């Protein structure tokens, strides 16, 4: 076992840019900035370089920079092709620019893939040859760790597991498809889960939100469920059922037993996981259902930084 | 490039046992026997050894035996755990027994996996780092070639892609699940596709079969479609739509562009493939749909023999 190198991990999130100096899976120093003021590629490179330059004189000194970026990333060329949070970033050659600004080698990867690698290296995926990382956010982000490494397919991008079909005749998805998994088991699913429910307490629940399901956030549903609201509890069960159905599908396709589940909605773990297991049992052979293990992601809010760090540390070892 | 060794490939099919002496992707000699008389493990080993022994004096001489077996196979221990066609075969240590009877090393694999390797080595999958093999038979058999090698997941068995969920609220499947893909796009799907159609010519079509959809085979539907029957044609289109929907799902999950499609139903290729492409477009990003290529399997009836041979030849090289 080679000792893990000291590296820098950068998490280009939708709200904040966060970066950390990482050694042996621990964050030794960190910095954060709201993204609003850092829209242009030049301003972002400048911000990162200003934080990173003083870190270069620490002991041990960082040897490289890993970046997890949302959107469509070309990891081979180190270019952000398109990013949902930064409309200006089209064909942004971040790798070359940050390398020039800091003198450190830079590796760029899709953020969901970086998080999967982070959980593989320092989190809930440690020791598993194969696992599927699911990040439950606005959609369902995915990362495939197969044979102990990231599998990117032919496109080189992240797995679009959120767009697996769960109902061929289902509603239209913004991706252009129909009945995609993330329409049923992500943050954006709640308004529809509420509207389609025939639960007797639905109307009473909606009174908290002026009768508008579109105002309900997963955080609201979690808070109400912990307060004992029965409809909120039923919503998490429905969410869990759809989550488990999709996991059953993935299990049948991959023959992979381990799933690591993170993202904002993992907070409600105890409310949805039992129902997810019931759905797994409903959609797989009994032997298969007995093998499946759902693991809660362990890197939490630091997953982006640690994932980006794990990404680059692997290349150095 | 190492020259490919001479090997023996064995295809333990549901109707016949077929084996061939294979060199450089070509079958130099072959033998076949109906399975009915060869039910016991001992009788099967005896039959294979009687064919193989004289082949050992050919030039070049075979160096090893590869076997593709239906059912649940443990490739590491060389044991057939359970087989649908041979109820007596429970925990049959075929690898050890055939090795002892012939003096040649034996490798055992699930038949769908062997066929995927065969197409990778000598068929339609040549040159692709990643592809998904789909065998359209009674169900949908699957084999995953990822990074130029078979991916078996944690279980070590074949991919159960036929049990990917296409409709979470769909009908029950013999696997215990609901709405599995193979209920919509395999030989066993036709009675249901017929029963659920509201096509005006449905009744007229069923007159050929005494009004019973359960009597209709894919071969019948193919024959009638080639004869210009409009309802038979519409059935293949529906079949293609469900096939393409499942392929869209797999594409979103794996990011893999190439699919090799074989099995009995591939005969009707021209009747279902255009509709499969339309379904792909309906369920994926336009950029993704444009990348997907559906390739017709090339090894045909010899896929089982050539796949088993490819399996063992790979190990020798």
Coordinates of C-alpha atoms in Angstrom, one line a residue:
Chain A
X1 CA 0.0 0.0 0.0
X2 CA 1.5 3.3 -1.2
X3 CA 0.9 6.2 1.2
X4 CA -1.8 8.4 -0.2
X5 CA -0.4 11.7 -1.6
X6 CA -1.5 15.2 -0.5
X7 CA -3.8 16.7 -3.1
X8 CA -6.4 19.4 -3.6
X9 CA -10.1 18.6 -4.2
X10 CA -12.4 21.1 -5.8
X11 CA -16.2 20.8 -5.7
X12 CA -17.9 23.1 -8.2
X13 CA -21.4 23.0 -6.7
X14 CA -24.5 24.8 -7.7
X15 CA -24.5 27.1 -4.7
X16 CA -20.9 27.2 -3.6
X17 CA -17.4 26.5 -4.8
X18 CA -15.7 24.5 -2.1
X19 CA -12.1 23.3 -2.0
X20 CA -9.9 21.5 0.4
X21 CA -6.4 20.4 1.0
X22 CA -6.7 16.6 1.5
X23 CA -4.3 14.1 2.9
X24 CA -5.1 10.5 3.7
X25 CA -8.9 11.1 3.3
X26 CA -8.9 14.0 5.7
X27 CA -9.5 17.7 4.9
X28 CA -6.5 19.7 6.4
X29 CA -7.6 23.1 5.1
X30 CA -10.6 24.4 3.3
X31 CA -12.1 27.4 1.5
X32 CA -15.5 28.2 0.1
X33 CA -17.2 30.9 -1.9
X34 CA -20.7 31.5 -3.3
X35 CA -20.8 30.9 -7.0
X36 CA -22.8 33.9 -8.0
X37 CA -19.8 36.2 -8.1
X38 CA -17.6 33.8 -10.0
X39 CA -19.4 33.3 -13.2
X40 CA -16.7 33.8 -15.8
X41 CA -14.1 31.1 -16.4
X42 CA -11.3 33.6 -15.8
X43 CA -12.7 34.7 -12.5
X44 CA -13.1 31.1 -11.3
X45 CA -9.5 30.2 -12.2
X46 CA -8.3 33.4 -10.5
X47 CA -10.3 32.5 -7.3
X48 CA -9.0 29.0 -7.2
X49 CA -5.4 30.0 -7.8
X50 CA -5.5 32.6 -5.0
X51 CA -6.6 29.9 -2.5
X52 CA -4.3 27.2 -3.8
X53 CA -1.0 29.2 -4.1
X54 CA -0.5 29.6 -0.3
X55 CA -1.4 25.9 0.2
X56 CA 1.6 24.9 -1.9
X57 CA 4.0 25.7 0.9
X58 CA 2.3 23.4 3.4
X59 CA 3.9 20.1 4.5
X60 CA 3.2 17.7 2.9
X61 CA 2.8 19.9 -0.2
X62 CA -0.1 19.1 -2.5
X63 CA 0.9 17.4 -5.7
X64 CA -2.1 17.8 -7.9
X65 CA -5.6 19.2 -8.2
X66 CA -8.8 17.2 -8.7
X67 CA -12.0 18.9 -9.8
X68 CA -15.6 17.5 -9.8
X69 CA -17.8 19.6 -12.1
X70 CA -21.5 19.4 -12.7
X71 CA -22.8 19.0 -16.3
X72 CA -21.0 17.5 -19.2
X73 CA -17.3 17.1 -18.8
X74 CA -14.7 15.7 -21.1
X75 CA -12.2 14.2 -18.6
X76 CA -9.7 13.2 -21.3
X77 CA -9.3 16.8 -22.6
X78 CA -10.0 18.4 -19.2
X79 CA -12.8 20.6 -20.7
X80 CA -16.2 21.5 -19.2
X81 CA -18.4 21.2 -22.3
X82 CA -21.6 22.5 -20.7
X83 CA -22.6 23.2 -17.1
X84 CA -26.1 23.8 -15.7
X85 CA -25.0 26.4 -13.1
X86 CA -22.6 28.4 -15.2
X87 CA -24.2 29.2 -18.6
X88 CA -21.0 31.0 -19.7
X89 CA -19.0 27.8 -19.4
X90 CA -19.1 26.3 -22.8
X91 CA -16.0 24.5 -23.8
X92 CA -14.1 25.9 -20.8
X93 CA -10.6 24.3 -20.8
X94 CA -10.3 24.5 -17.0
X95 CA -7.6 21.9 -16.8
X96 CA -5.2 23.8 -19.0
X97 CA -6.0 27.2 -17.4
X98 CA -5.7 26.1 -13.8
X99 CA -2.6 24.1 -14.5
X100 CA -1.0 27.3 -16.0
X101 CA -2.2 29.5 -13.1
X102 CA -1.0 27.1 -10.3
X103 CA 1.8 25.0 -11.8
X104 CA 0.0 21.9 -10.5
X105 CA -1.4 19.0 -12.7
X106 CA -5.2 19.2 -12.8
X107 CA -7.7 16.4 -13.4
X108 CA -11.3 17.1 -14.2
X109 CA -14.3 14.7 -13.8
X110 CA -18.0 14.8 -13.6
X111 CA -19.1 15.5 -10.0
X112 CA -21.3 12.3 -9.7
X113 CA -18.3 10.2 -10.8
X114 CA -16.0 12.0 -8.4
X115 CA -18.4 11.4 -5.5
X116 CA -18.6 7.7 -6.4
X117 CA -14.8 7.4 -6.4
X118 CA -14.7 9.3 -3.1
X119 CA -17.1 6.8 -1.5
X120 CA -15.0 4.0 -3.0
X121 CA -11.8 5.3 -1.5
X122 CA -12.8 6.8 1.9
X123 CA -16.5 6.1 2.4
X124 CA -19.3 3.6 2.3
X125 CA -18.0 1.8 -0.8
X126 CA -14.6 0.8 0.7
X127 CA -13.8 -2.8 0.0
X128 CA -16.5 -3.5 -2.6
X129 CA -15.2 -4.5 -6.1
X130 CA -18.5 -3.3 -7.6
X131 CA -21.1 -0.8 -6.4
X132 CA -23.5 1.7 -7.8
X133 CA -23.5 5.2 -6.3
X134 CA -26.8 7.0 -6.3
X135 CA -27.0 10.7 -5.4
X136 CA -30.6 11.7 -4.7
X137 CA -30.9 15.4 -5.5
X138 CA -32.9 17.3 -8.0
X139 CA -32.5 14.2 -10.1
X140 CA -30.8 10.8 -9.5
X141 CA -27.1 11.1 -10.1
X142 CA -25.2 7.9 -10.7
X143 CA -21.7 6.6 -10.7
X144 CA -20.7 3.0 -11.5
X145 CA -17.7 1.5 -9.8
X146 CA -17.0 -1.8 -11.6
X147 CA -13.9 -3.9 -11.0
X148 CA -12.8 -1.3 -8.5
X149 CA -12.7 1.5 -11.0
X150 CA -15.0 4.1 -12.5
X151 CA -16.9 2.8 -15.6
X152 CA -17.8 5.7 -18.0
X153 CA -19.1 3.7 -21.0
X154 CA -18.3 4.9 -24.5
X155 CA -19.3 8.5 -24.0
X156 CA -16.9 9.1 -21.1
X157 CA -19.5 11.0 -19.2
X158 CA -21.5 10.0 -16.1
X159 CA -24.1 7.3 -15.9
X160 CA -27.5 8.7 -16.5
X161 CA -29.2 6.2 -14.2
X162 CA -31.9 8.7 -13.4
X163 CA -33.2 8.3 -16.9
X164 CA -33.7 4.5 -16.7
X165 CA -37.3 3.9 -17.7
X166 CA -39.6 3.0 -14.9
X167 CA -42.8 3.3 -16.8
X168 CA -42.7 3.2 -20.6
X169 CA -46.1 5.0 -20.7
X170 CA -45.2 7.5 -18.0
X171 CA -45.1 11.3 -18.0
X172 CA -42.6 13.3 -20.1
X173 CA -39.3 14.0 -18.6
X174 CA -37.2 17.2 -19.3
X175 CA -34.6 14.9 -20.9
X176 CA -37.0 14.2 -23.7
X177 CA -37.8 10.7 -22.4
X178 CA -40.9 9.3 -20.7
X179 CA -41.4 7.7 -17.3
X180 CA -37.8 8.2 -16.2
X181 CA -36.8 6.9 -12.7
X182 CA -36.0 10.4 -11.4
X183 CA -39.5 11.5 -12.0
X184 CA -40.5 9.2 -9.2
X185 CA -37.6 9.2 -6.7
X186 CA -35.8 12.5 -6.5
X187 CA -36.5 16.0 -5.0
X188 CA -38.4 17.0 -8.1
X189 CA -40.7 14.0 -7.7
X190 CA -42.6 15.3 -4.7
X191 CA -45.2 17.5 -6.3
X192 CA -46.2 14.6 -8.6
X193 CA -46.2 12.1 -5.7
X194 CA -48.5 14.4 -3.8
X195 CA -50.8 15.2 -6.7
X196 CA -51.3 11.5 -7.5
X197 CA -51.9 10.3 -4.0
X198 CA -55.4 9.4 -2.9
X199 CA -54.4 9.4 0.8
X200 CA -57.2 10.8 3.0
X201 CA -54.8 13.2 4.8
X202 CA -53.5 14.7 1.5
X203 CA -55.7 17.8 1.7
X204 CA -54.8 18.5 5.3
X205 CA -51.1 18.2 4.5
X206 CA -51.4 20.6 1.6
X207 CA -53.0 23.2 3.9
X208 CA -49.4 23.8 5.2
X209 CA -48.5 24.9 1.7
X210 CA -51.5 27.0 0.7
X211 CA -52.8 24.0 -1.2
X212 CA -49.9 24.1 -3.7
X213 CA -47.9 20.9 -4.1
X214 CA -45.3 22.8 -6.1
X215 CA -44.3 24.6 -2.9
X216 CA -43.4 21.4 -1.1
X217 CA -39.7 20.6 -0.7
X218 CA -38.2 17.3 0.4
X219 CA -36.9 19.2 3.6
X220 CA -40.6 20.1 4.4
X221 CA -41.7 16.5 3.9
X222 CA -38.8 15.3 6.1
X223 CA -39.6 17.8 8.9
X224 CA -43.3 16.9 8.8
X225 CA -42.6 13.2 8.8
X226 CA -40.3 13.6 11.9
X227 CA -43.2 15.6 13.5
X228 CA -45.4 12.5 13.0
X229 CA -47.4 13.7 10.0
X230 CA -48.9 10.5 8.5
X231 CA -49.2 11.8 5.0
X232 CA -45.5 13.0 5.0
X233 CA -44.6 9.5 6.2
X234 CA -46.7 7.9 3.4
X235 CA -44.9 10.1 0.8
X236 CA -41.5 8.8 1.9
X237 CA -42.8 5.3 1.7
X238 CA -44.0 5.9 -1.9
X239 CA -40.6 7.5 -2.6
X240 CA -38.9 4.4 -1.2
X241 CA -41.0 2.1 -3.2
X242 CA -40.0 3.8 -6.5
X243 CA -36.4 4.0 -5.4
X244 CA -36.3 0.3 -4.6
X245 CA -38.0 -0.6 -7.9
X246 CA -35.3 1.2 -9.8
X247 CA -32.6 -0.5 -7.7
X248 CA -34.2 -3.9 -8.5
X249 CA -33.9 -3.1 -12.2
X250 CA -30.2 -2.1 -11.8
X251 CA -29.5 -5.2 -9.8
X252 CA -31.0 -7.4 -12.5
X253 CA -29.0 -5.7 -15.2
X254 CA -25.6 -5.6 -13.4
X255 CA -25.6 -8.4 -10.9
X256 CA -24.2 -5.9 -8.4
X257 CA -25.1 -6.3 -4.8
X258 CA -24.1 -3.0 -3.2
X259 CA -25.6 0.4 -3.6
X260 CA -24.3 3.5 -1.9
X261 CA -26.9 6.2 -1.5
X262 CA -26.2 9.8 -0.8
X263 CA -27.5 13.3 -1.7
X264 CA -29.8 15.6 0.2
X265 CA -32.7 13.1 0.5
X266 CA -30.5 10.4 2.3
X267 CA -31.3 12.4 5.4
X268 CA -34.8 10.8 5.4
X269 CA -33.1 7.3 5.2
X270 CA -35.2 5.7 8.0
X271 CA -38.4 6.8 6.4
X272 CA -37.8 5.4 2.9
X273 CA -35.3 2.5 3.2
X274 CA -37.7 -0.2 4.6
X275 CA -40.1 0.4 1.7
X276 CA -37.2 0.3 -0.8
X277 CA -36.3 -3.2 0.5
X278 CA -39.9 -4.3 0.1
X279 CA -39.9 -3.1 -3.6
X280 CA -36.7 -4.9 -4.2
X281 CA -38.3 -8.1 -2.9
X282 CA -41.3 -7.4 -5.2
X283 CA -39.1 -7.0 -8.4
X284 CA -36.3 -9.6 -8.1
X285 CA -35.7 -13.3 -7.3
X286 CA -35.9 -13.9 -3.6
X287 CA -32.2 -15.0 -3.6
X288 CA -31.3 -11.7 -5.3
X289 CA -33.3 -9.5 -2.9
X290 CA -31.6 -11.2 0.0
X291 CA -28.2 -10.3 -1.4
X292 CA -28.8 -6.5 -2.0
X293 CA -27.3 -4.1 0.5
X294 CA -28.2 -0.4 0.6
X295 CA -25.4 1.6 2.3
X296 CA -25.8 5.2 3.3
X297 CA -23.1 7.4 1.8
X298 CA -20.6 8.5 4.4
X299 CA -18.9 11.5 3.0
X300 CA -21.8 13.9 3.5
X301 CA -21.3 17.5 2.6
X302 CA -17.6 16.9 2.0
X303 CA -18.3 14.2 -0.7
X304 CA -17.6 16.7 -3.5
X305 CA -14.2 17.7 -2.1
X306 CA -13.1 14.2 -1.0
X307 CA -14.3 12.7 -4.3
X308 CA -12.3 15.1 -6.4
X309 CA -9.3 14.5 -4.1
X310 CA -9.7 10.7 -4.4
X311 CA -9.9 11.0 -8.2
X312 CA -6.5 12.7 -8.5
X313 CA -4.9 10.7 -5.6
X314 CA -5.7 7.5 -7.6
X315 CA -3.8 8.7 -10.6
X316 CA -0.8 9.6 -8.6
X317 CA -0.5 6.2 -6.8
Chain B
X1 CA -1.3 -10.9 -31.9
X2 CA -0.9 -14.5 -30.6
X3 CA -2.2 -17.1 -33.0
X4 CA -5.5 -18.4 -31.7
X5 CA -5.3 -21.9 -30.3
X6 CA -7.3 -24.9 -31.4
X7 CA -10.1 -25.7 -28.9
X8 CA -13.4 -27.5 -28.4
X9 CA -16.6 -25.6 -27.9
X10 CA -19.6 -27.3 -26.4
X11 CA -23.2 -25.8 -26.6
X12 CA -25.5 -27.5 -24.1
X13 CA -28.8 -26.3 -25.7
X14 CA -32.3 -27.1 -24.7
X15 CA -32.9 -29.4 -27.7
X16 CA -29.5 -30.6 -28.8
X17 CA -26.0 -30.9 -27.4
X18 CA -23.7 -29.5 -30.1
X19 CA -19.9 -29.4 -30.1
X20 CA -17.2 -28.4 -32.5
X21 CA -13.5 -28.4 -33.0
X22 CA -12.7 -24.8 -33.5
X23 CA -9.6 -23.1 -34.9
X24 CA -9.3 -19.4 -35.6
X25 CA -13.0 -18.8 -35.4
X26 CA -13.9 -21.7 -37.8
X27 CA -15.5 -25.0 -37.0
X28 CA -13.3 -27.8 -38.4
X29 CA -15.4 -30.7 -37.2
X30 CA -18.7 -31.0 -35.4
X31 CA -21.1 -33.4 -33.6
X32 CA -24.6 -33.2 -32.4
X33 CA -27.0 -35.2 -30.3
X34 CA -30.6 -34.7 -29.0
X35 CA -30.6 -34.1 -25.3
X36 CA -33.4 -36.4 -24.4
X37 CA -31.3 -39.5 -24.2
X38 CA -28.5 -37.8 -22.3
X39 CA -30.2 -36.8 -19.1
X40 CA -27.7 -38.0 -16.4
X41 CA -24.4 -36.2 -15.8
X42 CA -22.5 -39.5 -16.3
X43 CA -24.2 -40.1 -19.7
X44 CA -23.4 -36.5 -20.8
X45 CA -19.7 -36.8 -19.8
X46 CA -19.5 -40.1 -21.6
X47 CA -21.1 -38.8 -24.8
X48 CA -18.8 -35.8 -24.9
X49 CA -15.6 -37.9 -24.2
X50 CA -16.5 -40.3 -27.0
X51 CA -16.7 -37.5 -29.5
X52 CA -13.7 -35.6 -28.2
X53 CA -11.2 -38.4 -27.8
X54 CA -10.7 -39.0 -31.6
X55 CA -10.4 -35.2 -32.1
X56 CA -7.4 -35.1 -29.9
X57 CA -5.2 -36.6 -32.7
X58 CA -6.1 -33.9 -35.3
X59 CA -3.5 -31.3 -36.3
X60 CA -3.5 -28.8 -34.7
X61 CA -4.7 -30.7 -31.6
X62 CA -7.3 -29.1 -29.3
X63 CA -5.8 -27.7 -26.1
X64 CA -8.9 -27.2 -24.0
X65 CA -12.6 -27.4 -23.8
X66 CA -15.1 -24.6 -23.3
X67 CA -18.7 -25.2 -22.3
X68 CA -21.7 -22.9 -22.4
X69 CA -24.4 -24.2 -20.2
X70 CA -27.9 -22.8 -19.6
X71 CA -29.1 -22.1 -16.1
X72 CA -27.0 -21.2 -13.1
X73 CA -23.4 -21.9 -13.4
X74 CA -20.5 -21.3 -11.1
X75 CA -17.6 -20.6 -13.5
X76 CA -15.0 -20.5 -10.8
X77 CA -15.7 -24.0 -9.5
X78 CA -16.8 -25.3 -12.9
X79 CA -20.1 -26.5 -11.5
X80 CA -23.6 -26.4 -13.0
X81 CA -25.8 -25.5 -10.0
X82 CA -29.1 -25.7 -11.7
X83 CA -30.2 -26.1 -15.3
X84 CA -33.7 -25.6 -16.8
X85 CA -33.4 -28.4 -19.4
X86 CA -31.7 -31.0 -17.1
X87 CA -33.6 -31.3 -13.8
X88 CA -31.1 -34.0 -12.6
X89 CA -28.2 -31.6 -12.9
X90 CA -28.0 -30.1 -9.5
X91 CA -24.4 -29.3 -8.4
X92 CA -23.0 -31.2 -11.4
X93 CA -19.2 -30.8 -11.3
X94 CA -18.9 -31.0 -15.1
X95 CA -15.5 -29.4 -15.2
X96 CA -13.8 -31.9 -13.0
X97 CA -15.6 -34.9 -14.6
X98 CA -14.9 -34.0 -18.2
X99 CA -11.3 -33.1 -17.4
X100 CA -10.9 -36.5 -15.9
X101 CA -12.6 -38.2 -18.9
X102 CA -10.7 -36.4 -21.6
X103 CA -7.4 -35.2 -20.0
X104 CA -8.1 -31.7 -21.3
X105 CA -8.6 -28.6 -19.2
X106 CA -12.3 -27.5 -19.1
X107 CA -13.9 -24.1 -18.6
X108 CA -17.6 -23.7 -17.9
X109 CA -19.7 -20.6 -18.4
X110 CA -23.3 -19.5 -18.6
X111 CA -24.4 -19.9 -22.3
X112 CA -25.5 -16.2 -22.7
X113 CA -22.1 -15.0 -21.5
X114 CA -20.3 -17.5 -23.8
X115 CA -22.3 -16.2 -26.8
X116 CA -21.4 -12.6 -25.9
X117 CA -17.8 -13.5 -25.8
X118 CA -18.2 -15.3 -29.1
X119 CA -19.7 -12.2 -30.8
X120 CA -16.9 -10.2 -29.2
X121 CA -14.2 -12.4 -30.6
X122 CA -15.5 -13.6 -34.0
X123 CA -18.8 -11.8 -34.6
X124 CA -20.6 -8.5 -34.6
X125 CA -19.0 -7.2 -31.5
X126 CA -15.4 -7.3 -32.8
X127 CA -13.5 -4.1 -32.1
X128 CA -16.0 -2.6 -29.6
X129 CA -14.5 -2.0 -26.1
X130 CA -18.1 -2.1 -24.7
X131 CA -21.3 -3.7 -25.9
X132 CA -24.4 -5.4 -24.6
X133 CA -25.4 -8.7 -26.1
X134 CA -29.1 -9.4 -26.2
X135 CA -30.4 -12.8 -27.1
X136 CA -34.1 -12.7 -28.0
X137 CA -35.5 -16.1 -27.2
X138 CA -38.2 -17.3 -24.7
X139 CA -36.9 -14.5 -22.6
X140 CA -34.2 -11.8 -23.1
X141 CA -30.7 -13.2 -22.4
X142 CA -27.9 -10.7 -21.7
X143 CA -24.2 -10.6 -21.7
X144 CA -22.2 -7.5 -20.8
X145 CA -18.8 -6.9 -22.5
X146 CA -17.2 -4.0 -20.6
X147 CA -13.6 -2.9 -21.2
X148 CA -13.3 -5.8 -23.7
X149 CA -14.1 -8.5 -21.1
X150 CA -17.1 -10.2 -19.7
X151 CA -18.6 -8.4 -16.7
X152 CA -20.4 -10.9 -14.3
X153 CA -21.1 -8.6 -11.3
X154 CA -20.8 -9.9 -7.8
X155 CA -22.8 -13.1 -8.3
X156 CA -20.7 -14.4 -11.1
X157 CA -23.7 -15.4 -13.1
X158 CA -25.2 -13.9 -16.3
X159 CA -26.8 -10.5 -16.5
X160 CA -30.6 -10.8 -16.0
X161 CA -31.4 -7.9 -18.3
X162 CA -34.7 -9.4 -19.3
X163 CA -35.9 -8.6 -15.8
X164 CA -35.2 -4.9 -15.9
X165 CA -38.4 -3.2 -15.0
X166 CA -40.3 -1.6 -18.0
X167 CA -43.5 -0.9 -16.1
X168 CA -43.4 -0.8 -12.3
X169 CA -47.2 -1.5 -12.3
X170 CA -47.0 -4.2 -15.0
X171 CA -48.1 -7.8 -15.0
X172 CA -46.5 -10.5 -12.8
X173 CA -43.4 -12.2 -14.3
X174 CA -42.5 -15.9 -13.6
X175 CA -39.3 -14.5 -11.9
X176 CA -41.6 -13.1 -9.1
X177 CA -41.2 -9.5 -10.4
X178 CA -43.6 -7.3 -12.2
X179 CA -43.5 -5.5 -15.6
X180 CA -40.2 -7.1 -16.6
X181 CA -38.8 -6.2 -20.0
X182 CA -39.0 -9.8 -21.4
X183 CA -42.8 -9.8 -20.9
X184 CA -42.9 -7.2 -23.7
X185 CA -40.1 -8.1 -26.1
X186 CA -39.4 -11.9 -26.3
X187 CA -41.1 -15.0 -27.8
X188 CA -43.3 -15.3 -24.7
X189 CA -44.5 -11.8 -25.2
X190 CA -46.6 -12.4 -28.3
X191 CA -49.8 -13.7 -26.7
X192 CA -50.0 -10.7 -24.5
X193 CA -49.1 -8.3 -27.3
X194 CA -52.0 -9.8 -29.3
X195 CA -54.5 -9.8 -26.5
X196 CA -53.8 -6.2 -25.6
X197 CA -54.0 -4.9 -29.2
X198 CA -57.0 -2.9 -30.4
X199 CA -55.9 -3.2 -34.0
X200 CA -59.0 -3.7 -36.4
X201 CA -57.4 -6.7 -38.1
X202 CA -56.7 -8.5 -34.8
X203 CA -59.7 -10.8 -35.0
X204 CA -59.0 -11.7 -38.6
X205 CA -55.4 -12.6 -37.7
X206 CA -56.5 -14.8 -34.8
X207 CA -58.8 -16.8 -37.2
X208 CA -55.5 -18.5 -38.4
X209 CA -55.1 -19.8 -34.9
X210 CA -58.6 -20.9 -33.9
X211 CA -59.0 -17.6 -32.1
X212 CA -56.3 -18.5 -29.5
X213 CA -53.4 -16.1 -29.1
X214 CA -51.6 -18.7 -26.9
X215 CA -51.1 -20.8 -30.1
X216 CA -49.2 -18.1 -31.9
X217 CA -45.4 -18.5 -32.2
X218 CA -42.9 -15.8 -33.3
X219 CA -42.2 -17.9 -36.4
X220 CA -45.9 -17.7 -37.3
X221 CA -45.9 -13.9 -36.8
X222 CA -42.8 -13.7 -39.0
X223 CA -44.2 -15.8 -41.7
X224 CA -47.5 -13.9 -41.8
X225 CA -45.6 -10.6 -41.8
X226 CA -43.5 -11.6 -44.8
X227 CA -46.8 -12.6 -46.5
X228 CA -48.0 -9.1 -46.1
X229 CA -50.4 -9.5 -43.1
X230 CA -50.8 -6.0 -41.7
X231 CA -51.6 -7.1 -38.1
X232 CA -48.5 -9.4 -38.0
X233 CA -46.5 -6.4 -39.2
X234 CA -48.0 -4.2 -36.5
X235 CA -47.1 -6.8 -33.8
X236 CA -43.4 -6.7 -34.8
X237 CA -43.6 -2.9 -34.6
X238 CA -45.0 -3.1 -31.1
X239 CA -42.3 -5.7 -30.2
X240 CA -39.7 -3.3 -31.7
X241 CA -41.0 -0.4 -29.6
X242 CA -40.7 -2.3 -26.4
X243 CA -37.3 -3.6 -27.4
X244 CA -36.1 -0.1 -28.1
X245 CA -37.5 1.3 -24.9
X246 CA -35.5 -1.3 -22.9
X247 CA -32.3 -0.5 -24.9
X248 CA -32.8 3.2 -24.2
X249 CA -32.9 2.4 -20.5
X250 CA -29.7 0.3 -20.8
X251 CA -28.0 3.1 -22.7
X252 CA -28.9 5.6 -20.1
X253 CA -27.5 3.4 -17.4
X254 CA -24.3 2.2 -19.0
X255 CA -23.4 4.9 -21.5
X256 CA -22.7 2.1 -24.0
X257 CA -23.4 2.8 -27.7
X258 CA -23.3 -0.7 -29.2
X259 CA -25.9 -3.5 -28.9
X260 CA -25.5 -6.9 -30.5
X261 CA -28.9 -8.6 -31.0
X262 CA -29.3 -12.3 -31.7
X263 CA -31.6 -15.3 -30.9
X264 CA -34.4 -16.7 -32.8
X265 CA -36.3 -13.4 -33.2
X266 CA -33.5 -11.6 -34.9
X267 CA -34.8 -13.3 -38.1
X268 CA -37.5 -10.7 -38.1
X269 CA -34.9 -7.9 -37.9
X270 CA -36.3 -5.7 -40.7
X271 CA -39.8 -5.8 -39.2
X272 CA -38.8 -4.5 -35.7
X273 CA -35.6 -2.5 -35.9
X274 CA -36.9 0.7 -37.4
X275 CA -39.5 0.9 -34.6
X276 CA -36.8 0.1 -32.0
X277 CA -34.9 3.2 -33.2
X278 CA -38.0 5.3 -32.9
X279 CA -38.4 4.2 -29.3
X280 CA -34.8 4.9 -28.6
X281 CA -35.3 8.5 -29.8
X282 CA -38.4 8.7 -27.6
X283 CA -36.6 7.7 -24.4
X284 CA -33.1 9.3 -24.7
X285 CA -31.4 12.6 -25.3
X286 CA -31.3 13.3 -29.1
X287 CA -27.4 13.1 -28.9
X288 CA -27.7 9.7 -27.2
X289 CA -30.2 8.3 -29.7
X290 CA -28.0 9.3 -32.6
X291 CA -25.0 7.4 -31.1
X292 CA -26.7 4.1 -30.5
X293 CA -26.0 1.3 -33.0
X294 CA -28.0 -2.0 -33.1
X295 CA -25.9 -4.8 -34.7
X296 CA -27.4 -8.1 -35.8
X297 CA -25.5 -11.0 -34.2
X298 CA -23.4 -12.8 -36.8
X299 CA -22.7 -16.3 -35.3
X300 CA -26.2 -17.6 -35.9
X301 CA -26.8 -21.2 -35.0
X302 CA -23.2 -21.7 -34.2
X303 CA -23.1 -19.0 -31.6
X304 CA -23.1 -21.5 -28.7
X305 CA -20.2 -23.5 -30.1
X306 CA -18.1 -20.5 -31.1
X307 CA -18.9 -18.7 -27.9
X308 CA -17.7 -21.6 -25.8
X309 CA -14.6 -21.9 -27.9
X310 CA -13.9 -18.1 -27.7
X311 CA -14.3 -18.4 -23.9
X312 CA -11.6 -21.0 -23.5
X313 CA -9.3 -19.6 -26.3
X314 CA -9.1 -16.3 -24.4
X315 CA -7.8 -18.0 -21.4
X316 CA -5.1 -19.8 -23.3
X317 CA -3.8 -16.7 -25.1

